[in-house]
Coordinates of C-alpha atoms in Angstrom, one line a residue:
M1 CA 32.4 63.6 6.6
S2 CA 31.0 62.1 3.5
A3 CA 29.7 58.4 3.6
T4 CA 31.9 55.7 1.8
I5 CA 30.1 54.5 -1.2
S6 CA 30.2 50.9 -2.4
P7 CA 30.9 49.9 -5.9
S8 CA 27.0 49.5 -6.3
G9 CA 26.4 53.1 -5.3
L10 CA 24.7 52.0 -1.9
T11 CA 26.2 52.8 1.5
P12 CA 27.7 49.9 3.4
T13 CA 24.6 49.6 5.7
A14 CA 22.3 49.6 2.8
Y15 CA 24.4 47.1 0.9
T16 CA 24.6 44.9 3.8
S17 CA 20.7 45.1 4.5
F18 CA 20.1 44.3 0.8
T19 CA 22.4 41.3 0.6
M20 CA 21.6 39.8 4.1
P21 CA 17.8 39.4 4.5
S22 CA 16.9 38.7 8.0
A23 CA 15.9 35.2 9.3
D24 CA 12.3 36.2 9.4
S25 CA 12.3 37.3 5.9
V26 CA 13.8 34.0 4.9
A27 CA 11.1 31.9 6.8
W28 CA 8.5 34.1 5.1
I29 CA 10.0 33.4 1.9
V30 CA 10.1 29.6 2.5
I31 CA 6.7 29.5 3.8
A32 CA 5.3 31.4 0.7
F33 CA 7.4 28.8 -1.6
G34 CA 6.0 25.9 0.3
V35 CA 2.5 27.1 -0.4
V36 CA 3.3 27.7 -4.1
L37 CA 4.7 24.2 -4.4
R38 CA 1.6 22.6 -3.2
V39 CA -0.8 24.2 -5.5
P40 CA -0.1 21.9 -8.2
L41 CA -1.1 19.0 -5.9
L42 CA -4.6 20.2 -5.4
F43 CA -5.6 18.9 -8.7
T44 CA -4.2 15.3 -8.4
P45 CA -6.8 12.4 -7.7
L46 CA -7.3 11.2 -4.3
T47 CA -5.3 8.0 -5.0
Y48 CA -2.0 8.6 -3.3
L49 CA -0.6 5.3 -1.7
S50 CA -2.7 4.0 1.2
D51 CA -4.9 7.2 1.6
V52 CA -7.3 6.6 -1.2
W53 CA -10.0 5.1 1.0
R54 CA -9.6 7.5 3.9
Q55 CA -9.8 10.4 1.5
A56 CA -13.0 8.8 -0.1
D57 CA -14.8 8.4 3.1
T58 CA -14.1 12.2 4.0
A59 CA -15.2 13.2 0.7
S60 CA -18.3 11.2 1.0
I61 CA -19.3 13.0 4.3
A62 CA -18.7 16.3 2.6
H63 CA -20.9 15.3 -0.3
H64 CA -23.7 14.2 1.9
F65 CA -23.5 17.5 3.7
L66 CA -24.1 19.2 0.4
V67 CA -27.0 17.1 -0.8
N68 CA -28.8 16.7 2.6
R69 CA -29.3 20.4 3.9
F70 CA -25.8 20.6 5.9
R71 CA -26.6 18.4 8.6
L72 CA -23.6 18.8 10.7
F73 CA -24.6 16.8 13.4
H74 CA -25.6 13.8 11.3
P75 CA -22.6 13.0 9.1
Q76 CA -23.4 10.4 6.6
I77 CA -21.5 7.7 4.4
Y78 CA -22.3 5.5 1.5
W79 CA -21.9 2.1 3.1
G80 CA -24.7 2.4 5.5
G81 CA -26.7 -0.3 3.9
S82 CA -30.5 0.2 3.4
G83 CA -30.5 2.9 6.2
P84 CA -29.4 6.7 6.0
G85 CA -25.8 5.9 6.7
Y86 CA -25.4 8.2 9.8
V87 CA -22.1 7.3 11.2
E88 CA -20.2 7.5 14.6
T89 CA -17.1 9.6 13.7
E90 CA -15.3 12.8 15.0
F91 CA -16.9 16.4 14.5
Q92 CA -16.8 16.9 11.0
L93 CA -15.6 20.4 10.8
Y94 CA -13.4 20.0 7.8
P95 CA -15.9 18.2 5.5
F96 CA -18.5 20.9 6.5
L97 CA -16.3 23.6 5.3
V98 CA -15.6 21.7 2.0
A99 CA -19.3 21.4 1.5
L100 CA -19.7 25.1 2.0
L101 CA -17.4 25.6 -0.8
Y102 CA -19.1 23.1 -2.8
R103 CA -22.3 25.0 -2.5
A104 CA -20.6 28.1 -3.7
F105 CA -18.3 26.7 -6.5
G106 CA -19.7 23.3 -7.3
E107 CA -18.5 19.9 -6.3
H108 CA -14.9 19.6 -7.2
L109 CA -12.5 17.4 -5.2
W110 CA -9.7 20.0 -5.4
L111 CA -11.6 22.3 -3.3
G112 CA -11.4 19.7 -0.4
R113 CA -7.6 19.9 -0.9
L114 CA -7.8 23.7 -0.9
V115 CA -9.5 23.7 2.5
S116 CA -6.4 21.6 3.8
L117 CA -3.9 24.0 2.3
F118 CA -5.8 27.0 3.8
F119 CA -5.2 25.4 7.3
A120 CA -1.6 24.6 6.4
I121 CA -0.8 28.2 5.9
P122 CA -1.6 29.4 9.5
T123 CA 0.2 26.3 10.7
F124 CA 3.5 27.5 9.2
I125 CA 3.1 30.9 10.3
V126 CA 2.2 29.9 13.9
F127 CA 5.0 27.3 14.1
H128 CA 7.6 29.9 13.1
L129 CA 6.2 32.3 15.8
L130 CA 6.5 29.4 18.2
A131 CA 10.0 28.4 17.1
R132 CA 11.2 32.1 17.6
R133 CA 9.8 31.9 21.2
V134 CA 12.1 28.8 22.1
L135 CA 14.9 29.2 19.7
L136 CA 17.2 31.8 18.3
Q137 CA 18.8 31.6 14.9
G138 CA 17.5 28.0 14.7
A139 CA 14.0 29.0 14.2
V140 CA 14.3 29.6 10.5
W141 CA 15.8 26.2 10.0
A142 CA 13.1 24.7 12.1
T143 CA 10.5 26.1 10.0
I144 CA 12.3 25.2 6.6
F145 CA 12.3 21.7 8.0
L146 CA 8.5 21.7 8.7
V147 CA 7.5 23.3 5.4
L148 CA 9.5 20.7 3.5
S149 CA 8.8 17.6 5.7
P150 CA 7.6 14.6 3.5
L151 CA 4.7 14.0 6.0
D152 CA 3.5 17.7 5.8
V153 CA 3.7 17.6 2.0
R154 CA 1.5 14.7 2.0
Y155 CA -1.1 15.8 4.3
S156 CA -1.3 19.5 3.9
V157 CA -3.3 18.9 0.7
A158 CA -4.8 15.7 1.5
F159 CA -8.7 15.3 1.4
M160 CA -8.5 14.5 5.3
P161 CA -8.8 16.6 8.5
E162 CA -5.3 16.1 9.4
S163 CA -4.2 19.6 8.1
T164 CA -7.1 21.1 10.1
V165 CA -6.1 19.4 13.5
L166 CA -2.4 20.1 13.0
C167 CA -3.2 23.8 12.8
L168 CA -5.4 23.8 15.8
Y169 CA -2.8 21.9 17.7
M170 CA -0.1 24.2 16.8
V171 CA -2.2 27.2 17.7
S172 CA -2.7 25.5 21.1
L173 CA 0.8 25.0 21.8
Y174 CA 1.9 28.6 20.9
L175 CA -0.9 30.2 22.9
F176 CA 0.0 28.1 25.9
Q177 CA 3.6 29.2 25.6
I178 CA 2.6 32.8 25.5
W179 CA 0.4 32.3 28.5
L180 CA 3.1 30.8 30.6
A181 CA 5.1 33.7 29.8
E182 CA 2.5 36.6 30.2
Q183 CA -0.3 35.0 32.4
R184 CA -3.2 36.5 30.7
L185 CA -6.5 34.9 31.2
S186 CA -7.7 35.9 27.6
T187 CA -4.7 34.0 26.0
L188 CA -5.4 30.9 28.1
M189 CA -9.1 31.0 27.1
L190 CA -8.1 31.3 23.4
A191 CA -5.6 28.1 24.0
A192 CA -8.6 26.3 25.5
A193 CA -10.9 27.1 22.6
S194 CA -8.3 26.0 20.0
T195 CA -7.6 22.8 22.1
A196 CA -11.2 21.7 22.3
L197 CA -11.6 22.2 18.6
A198 CA -8.6 20.1 18.2
I199 CA -10.2 17.3 20.3
L200 CA -13.2 17.5 18.4
V201 CA -11.8 17.2 15.2
K202 CA -9.5 14.5 16.0
P203 CA -9.6 12.7 19.7
T204 CA -6.1 11.6 19.5
S205 CA -5.0 15.3 19.8
I206 CA -6.1 14.9 23.5
H207 CA -2.5 13.7 24.4
V208 CA -1.5 17.6 24.0
G209 CA -2.9 17.7 27.6
L210 CA 0.0 16.0 29.0
I211 CA 2.3 18.5 27.4
F212 CA 0.5 21.2 29.1
A213 CA 0.6 19.4 32.4
L214 CA 4.4 18.9 32.1
L215 CA 5.0 22.5 31.1
L216 CA 2.9 23.7 33.9
V217 CA 4.9 21.7 36.5
G218 CA 8.1 23.0 34.8
R219 CA 7.0 26.5 35.3
F220 CA 5.1 26.6 38.6
G221 CA 5.8 23.3 40.1
I222 CA 2.9 21.2 41.8
A223 CA 1.3 24.4 42.9
A224 CA 0.1 24.9 39.4
F225 CA -2.7 22.5 40.0
R226 CA -4.0 24.8 42.8
R227 CA -4.7 27.4 40.4
W228 CA -8.3 28.0 39.5
D229 CA -7.6 29.2 35.8
V230 CA -5.7 26.0 35.1
W231 CA -8.6 24.0 36.2
L232 CA -11.0 26.2 34.0
F233 CA -8.7 25.7 31.1
G234 CA -8.9 22.0 31.5
V235 CA -12.6 21.9 31.8
L236 CA -13.2 24.1 28.6
C237 CA -10.6 22.0 26.5
L238 CA -12.7 18.9 27.2
L239 CA -16.3 20.3 27.7
P240 CA -17.3 20.4 24.1
A241 CA -16.2 17.0 23.2
I242 CA -18.1 15.1 25.8
P243 CA -21.6 15.8 24.4
W244 CA -20.3 15.3 20.9
Y245 CA -19.0 11.8 21.3
I246 CA -21.8 10.8 23.4
H247 CA -24.0 11.9 20.3
A248 CA -21.7 9.9 17.9
R249 CA -21.9 6.9 20.0
N250 CA -25.6 7.3 19.9
L251 CA -25.4 7.2 16.2
Y252 CA -23.6 3.8 16.1
L253 CA -26.2 2.3 18.5
T254 CA -29.1 3.5 16.3
Y255 CA -27.7 2.9 12.8
G256 CA -24.7 0.6 13.5
N257 CA -22.1 2.5 11.4
T258 CA -18.9 3.6 13.0
F259 CA -15.3 4.6 12.1
G260 CA -14.2 2.8 15.3
L261 CA -14.0 5.7 17.8
F262 CA -15.3 4.1 20.6
S263 CA -17.7 1.4 19.5
G264 CA -17.0 -1.9 17.8
G265 CA -16.1 -1.2 14.3
D266 CA -12.3 -0.9 15.0
S267 CA -9.5 -0.9 17.5
K268 CA -6.6 1.5 17.2
F269 CA -5.1 0.8 20.6
G270 CA -2.0 -1.0 21.5
S271 CA -1.6 -4.1 23.8
L272 CA 1.1 -6.5 25.2
Y273 CA 1.2 -8.0 21.8
D274 CA 2.5 -4.8 20.4
W275 CA 4.5 -3.6 23.3
L276 CA 6.4 -6.7 23.9
S277 CA 7.2 -7.1 20.1
L278 CA 10.6 -5.8 18.9
G279 CA 8.9 -5.7 15.5
F280 CA 6.6 -3.0 16.7
Y281 CA 9.5 -0.7 17.6
Q282 CA 11.4 -1.5 14.3
K283 CA 8.2 -0.6 12.4
L284 CA 7.3 2.4 14.4
A285 CA 11.1 3.9 14.0
G286 CA 11.3 3.2 10.4
L287 CA 8.0 5.2 9.7
E288 CA 9.3 8.0 12.1
V289 CA 12.6 8.2 10.5
A290 CA 11.4 8.1 7.0
W291 CA 8.4 10.3 7.1
V292 CA 8.9 12.7 10.0
L293 CA 12.7 13.1 10.6
T294 CA 13.7 12.3 6.9
D295 CA 16.6 10.1 7.4
V296 CA 19.4 12.7 8.1
G297 CA 17.1 14.8 10.2
A298 CA 17.0 11.9 12.7
F299 CA 20.5 12.6 13.6
F300 CA 19.9 16.2 13.9
F301 CA 16.8 15.7 16.0
A302 CA 18.7 13.4 18.5
A303 CA 21.3 15.8 18.9
G304 CA 18.8 18.5 19.4
L305 CA 16.9 16.7 22.1
L306 CA 20.2 16.0 24.1
L307 CA 21.0 19.6 23.8
S308 CA 17.8 20.5 25.2
I309 CA 18.1 18.1 28.1
K310 CA 21.6 19.2 29.0
R311 CA 20.6 23.0 28.9
K312 CA 17.2 22.4 30.4
R313 CA 15.6 24.5 27.7
P314 CA 13.5 24.4 25.8
L315 CA 11.5 22.1 27.9
F316 CA 8.7 22.1 25.4
L317 CA 11.0 19.6 23.2
P318 CA 11.7 16.9 25.9
F319 CA 8.1 17.0 27.1
G320 CA 6.7 16.9 23.7
T321 CA 8.9 14.1 22.8
V322 CA 8.0 11.9 25.9
T323 CA 4.4 12.7 25.2
I324 CA 4.5 11.5 21.5
A325 CA 6.3 8.3 22.6
I326 CA 3.4 7.5 25.0
Y327 CA 0.9 8.5 22.4
Y328 CA 2.5 5.9 20.0
M329 CA 2.1 3.5 22.4
I330 CA -1.4 3.9 23.2
V331 CA -2.3 3.9 19.3
A332 CA 0.2 1.1 18.7
R333 CA -1.9 -0.8 16.1
Y334 CA -2.1 2.1 13.8
A335 CA 1.0 4.0 14.5
Q336 CA 3.3 1.2 13.3
Q337 CA 1.4 0.7 10.0
S338 CA 2.2 2.3 6.7
W339 CA -1.5 2.9 6.6
G340 CA -1.4 4.8 9.8
I341 CA 1.2 7.3 9.1
Q342 CA -1.1 10.2 9.6
Y343 CA -1.0 9.3 13.4
H344 CA 2.4 10.6 13.0
I345 CA 1.6 14.2 12.2
F346 CA 1.6 15.2 15.8
A347 CA 5.3 14.5 16.0
L348 CA 6.4 17.3 13.2
P349 CA 6.5 20.4 15.6
F350 CA 8.7 18.6 18.1
A351 CA 11.0 17.0 15.3
A352 CA 11.3 20.5 13.6
I353 CA 12.1 22.3 17.1
G354 CA 14.8 19.5 17.6
I355 CA 16.4 20.0 14.2
G356 CA 16.3 23.7 14.6
L357 CA 18.0 23.4 17.9
F358 CA 21.1 21.4 16.6
C359 CA 21.2 23.7 13.5
E360 CA 21.6 26.6 15.8
R361 CA 24.4 24.7 17.6
L362 CA 26.1 24.0 14.4
L363 CA 25.9 27.5 13.3
S364 CA 28.0 28.5 16.6
V365 CA 30.9 26.2 16.1
R366 CA 34.5 27.5 16.0
V367 CA 35.3 26.5 12.5
R368 CA 33.0 28.7 10.6
L369 CA 32.5 26.8 7.5
A370 CA 31.7 23.5 9.0
G371 CA 28.3 24.3 10.4
P372 CA 27.0 25.9 7.1
I373 CA 28.6 23.0 5.1
I374 CA 26.9 20.4 7.2
L375 CA 23.5 22.4 7.1
A376 CA 23.6 22.7 3.4
M377 CA 24.3 18.9 2.8
A378 CA 21.3 18.2 5.4
F379 CA 19.0 20.7 3.4
C380 CA 19.7 19.0 0.3
A381 CA 19.0 15.5 1.5
I382 CA 15.9 16.6 3.3
T383 CA 14.8 18.4 0.2
A384 CA 15.5 15.4 -1.9
Q385 CA 13.5 13.1 0.2
A386 CA 10.5 15.7 0.2
G387 CA 11.0 16.0 -3.6
L388 CA 10.3 12.2 -4.0
V389 CA 7.1 12.3 -2.1
Y390 CA 6.2 15.3 -4.1
L391 CA 6.8 13.5 -7.5
Q392 CA 4.9 10.5 -6.3
M393 CA 1.9 12.5 -5.5
L394 CA 2.0 14.2 -9.0
R395 CA 1.8 10.7 -10.8
T396 CA -1.7 9.7 -11.3
G397 CA -1.7 6.1 -11.8
Q398 CA -5.0 4.1 -12.4
N399 CA -6.8 2.5 -9.3
Q400 CA -8.8 -0.7 -9.9
Q401 CA -11.7 0.1 -7.8
I402 CA -12.1 3.7 -9.1
E403 CA -12.3 2.3 -12.8
C404 CA -14.8 -0.3 -11.6
A405 CA -16.7 2.3 -9.9
K406 CA -16.9 4.2 -13.1
K407 CA -18.5 1.1 -14.7
V408 CA -20.9 0.7 -11.9
E409 CA -22.2 4.2 -12.1
R410 CA -23.0 3.4 -15.8
V411 CA -24.9 0.2 -15.4
V412 CA -26.3 0.3 -11.9
P413 CA -29.4 2.4 -11.7
E414 CA -29.3 5.5 -9.2
G415 CA -31.0 4.4 -5.9
A416 CA -30.2 0.8 -6.4
L417 CA -28.4 -0.7 -3.3
I418 CA -25.1 -2.5 -4.1
V419 CA -23.1 -4.9 -2.2
S420 CA -19.2 -4.4 -2.4
V421 CA -17.2 -7.4 -1.6
T422 CA -13.9 -6.2 0.1
T423 CA -10.6 -7.9 0.4
E424 CA -10.5 -6.7 4.1
L425 CA -11.3 -8.8 7.2
S426 CA -13.7 -8.1 9.8
R427 CA -11.3 -8.9 12.5
D428 CA -7.6 -8.5 12.8
P429 CA -6.2 -11.9 12.3
G430 CA -3.2 -11.2 14.6
R431 CA -4.9 -9.7 17.6
G432 CA -8.6 -10.9 17.0
V433 CA -9.9 -7.3 17.5
P434 CA -12.5 -5.7 15.2
N435 CA -11.2 -4.1 11.9
N436 CA -12.7 -1.5 9.8
Y437 CA -13.3 -3.5 6.6
Q438 CA -15.7 -1.2 5.1
D439 CA -14.0 0.3 1.7
P440 CA -15.8 3.3 0.6
V441 CA -13.7 3.7 -2.7
L442 CA -16.3 1.9 -4.8
F443 CA -19.2 3.5 -3.2
F444 CA -17.9 7.2 -3.4
Y445 CA -16.9 6.8 -6.9
S446 CA -20.0 5.2 -8.2
H447 CA -22.1 7.5 -6.2
R448 CA -24.1 4.4 -5.0
H449 CA -25.3 3.3 -1.6
G450 CA -25.3 0.0 0.0
F451 CA -23.3 -2.8 1.9
S452 CA -19.9 -3.4 2.4
L453 CA -19.0 -7.2 2.8
P454 CA -15.8 -8.4 4.3
A455 CA -13.7 -11.4 2.8
D456 CA -14.3 -13.5 5.8
R457 CA -17.9 -12.8 5.5
Y458 CA -18.5 -13.5 1.9
S459 CA -20.7 -16.3 1.8
V460 CA -24.0 -17.5 0.2
A461 CA -25.7 -17.1 3.6
N462 CA -24.6 -13.5 3.8
L463 CA -25.3 -12.6 0.2
E464 CA -28.9 -13.9 0.7
K465 CA -29.2 -11.9 4.1
L466 CA -28.3 -8.7 2.1
R467 CA -30.6 -9.5 -0.7
R468 CA -33.4 -9.6 1.7
E469 CA -32.5 -6.4 3.1
G470 CA -32.6 -4.7 -0.3
A471 CA -29.4 -5.4 -2.1
A472 CA -29.9 -5.5 -5.9
Y473 CA -26.2 -5.7 -7.3
V474 CA -23.1 -7.5 -6.3
I475 CA -19.6 -6.1 -7.1
I476 CA -16.4 -8.0 -6.7
T477 CA -12.9 -6.7 -7.8
S478 CA -10.6 -9.3 -6.4
E479 CA -10.3 -12.4 -8.7
R480 CA -8.5 -14.4 -6.0
L481 CA -11.4 -13.6 -3.6
Y482 CA -14.0 -14.7 -6.2
R483 CA -12.4 -17.8 -7.2
G484 CA -11.8 -18.9 -3.6
N485 CA -15.4 -19.3 -2.7
I486 CA -16.9 -21.9 -5.1
G487 CA -20.2 -21.7 -3.2
S488 CA -20.7 -17.9 -3.8
V489 CA -19.6 -18.3 -7.5
R490 CA -22.4 -20.9 -7.8
Y491 CA -24.9 -18.8 -6.2
L492 CA -24.2 -15.9 -8.4
D493 CA -24.1 -17.8 -11.5
E494 CA -27.6 -19.3 -10.5
H495 CA -29.3 -16.2 -9.1
A496 CA -27.8 -13.2 -10.8
A497 CA -26.8 -11.9 -14.1
Q498 CA -23.3 -10.7 -15.0
I499 CA -23.6 -7.1 -16.5
G500 CA -20.0 -5.9 -16.0
P501 CA -16.8 -6.3 -17.7
G502 CA -16.4 -9.5 -15.6
I503 CA -13.9 -10.6 -12.8
G504 CA -11.2 -11.1 -15.5
A505 CA -11.1 -7.5 -16.0
G506 CA -11.3 -6.8 -12.2
C507 CA -14.9 -5.7 -12.2
A508 CA -17.6 -8.2 -11.7
I509 CA -20.9 -6.5 -11.5
Y510 CA -23.8 -9.0 -10.9
R511 CA -27.6 -8.0 -11.0
L512 CA -29.5 -10.2 -8.7
E513 CA -32.6 -11.7 -10.8
L514 CA -36.1 -11.2 -10.1
D515 CA -36.8 -14.7 -9.2
A516 CA -34.1 -14.6 -6.5
R517 CA -35.4 -11.5 -4.8
H518 CA -38.7 -13.0 -3.9
E519 CA -39.0 -15.8 -0.9
R520 CA -40.2 -19.0 -2.3

């Protein structure tokens, strides 16, 4: 019997195969499209919204690795005063990889963004593999959401370690899910290695341990904690971080510089001040909806979460959601602020799984057109929101501090120490806790080292103190701060020469005169 030929000349089977790509094929196309879409963002400046100073600090560390013989265990910043600038921080795997590319291709900032994109690619692939294990036809929708999420668009090409840690975090979750099903020790050890690296790169990722514990109880009950391989896994996850963070704290104790990990430079932790405040929950929810769930996605996620609780699968989703909520409570000071949205990056895989689960449910409704129509509308809304973020990142507006830094580089001799007076305060006025006031932007873009002076310490006494420690130039970019301290204005007028455009132009550069540098 001859086969029936379609008008196109193909058999029905071939014709269907040609017009109906598999869900996996769609996912790979989406991933490829998402990567290509991010390529133009590689060449934009490091000035997007509130991330300019975080990216400047990370880029500073990469620069110092390049020029100071790749000393991985001694990360350096510009604002370390008259010292070498060694700083207490996370394990700097990401800037070190960037510095290696600098060595090969020259110091170009887009290479730092490229490293983030390199980590984003396996993140997308591993997430899709994870989604296929816990979802059915919803996996492709979950992958689409993750790839197009505004938060991932923002940080998958940022000069920051967020893309790196999200990749390691995702690999850990995926390998642990495989181990739960297959019980192979080699898989568990690989999961431990990935988790250990994630904790080194970002200690906040340690919360994944609670997800693992909940999954263990869900799979084996309390008996899980009598297994030797589980205890070995836990030890291996934590073991590398202990000596590193002890070493990092010793750097602070010796040189006095910190990003606020465990020492006095900053505090990211929440308190009763936050937990009893309605405003905290409103701001937290606002950021989560805008950046992670993308407005309409919030309804999809809530429905997907309820479905997972009702069906008791996948347990991965409610366990992850509860853990992320606890994590937000712990890092409440940063998680509720627009300048702390990178702390929400860990919520992305759980948000995507929840949305994918509800999409799966929509496609199974009896009225066949209802589900696809709702999905199409949601897809358009999510794409539009991600598109706005994308366009904002493409715009290259001016940054006053960067413009001033270029002038500083021209008039301040290389090797001279500067004082950069920032508008930040040394302590959070609402909580009274230490605040990271050091603004690295002017230092990084001028390629000058020196001291960062917070607004609440901007005084004649402190200017004199820093002068004695070797400061030769003072830079102020805030006219309001400059005019608000008459004593300091008089001191600079009497003991320094204005060599920059001036405070009216947002760039007052003062050279301390010779007679002011010697004790009378």
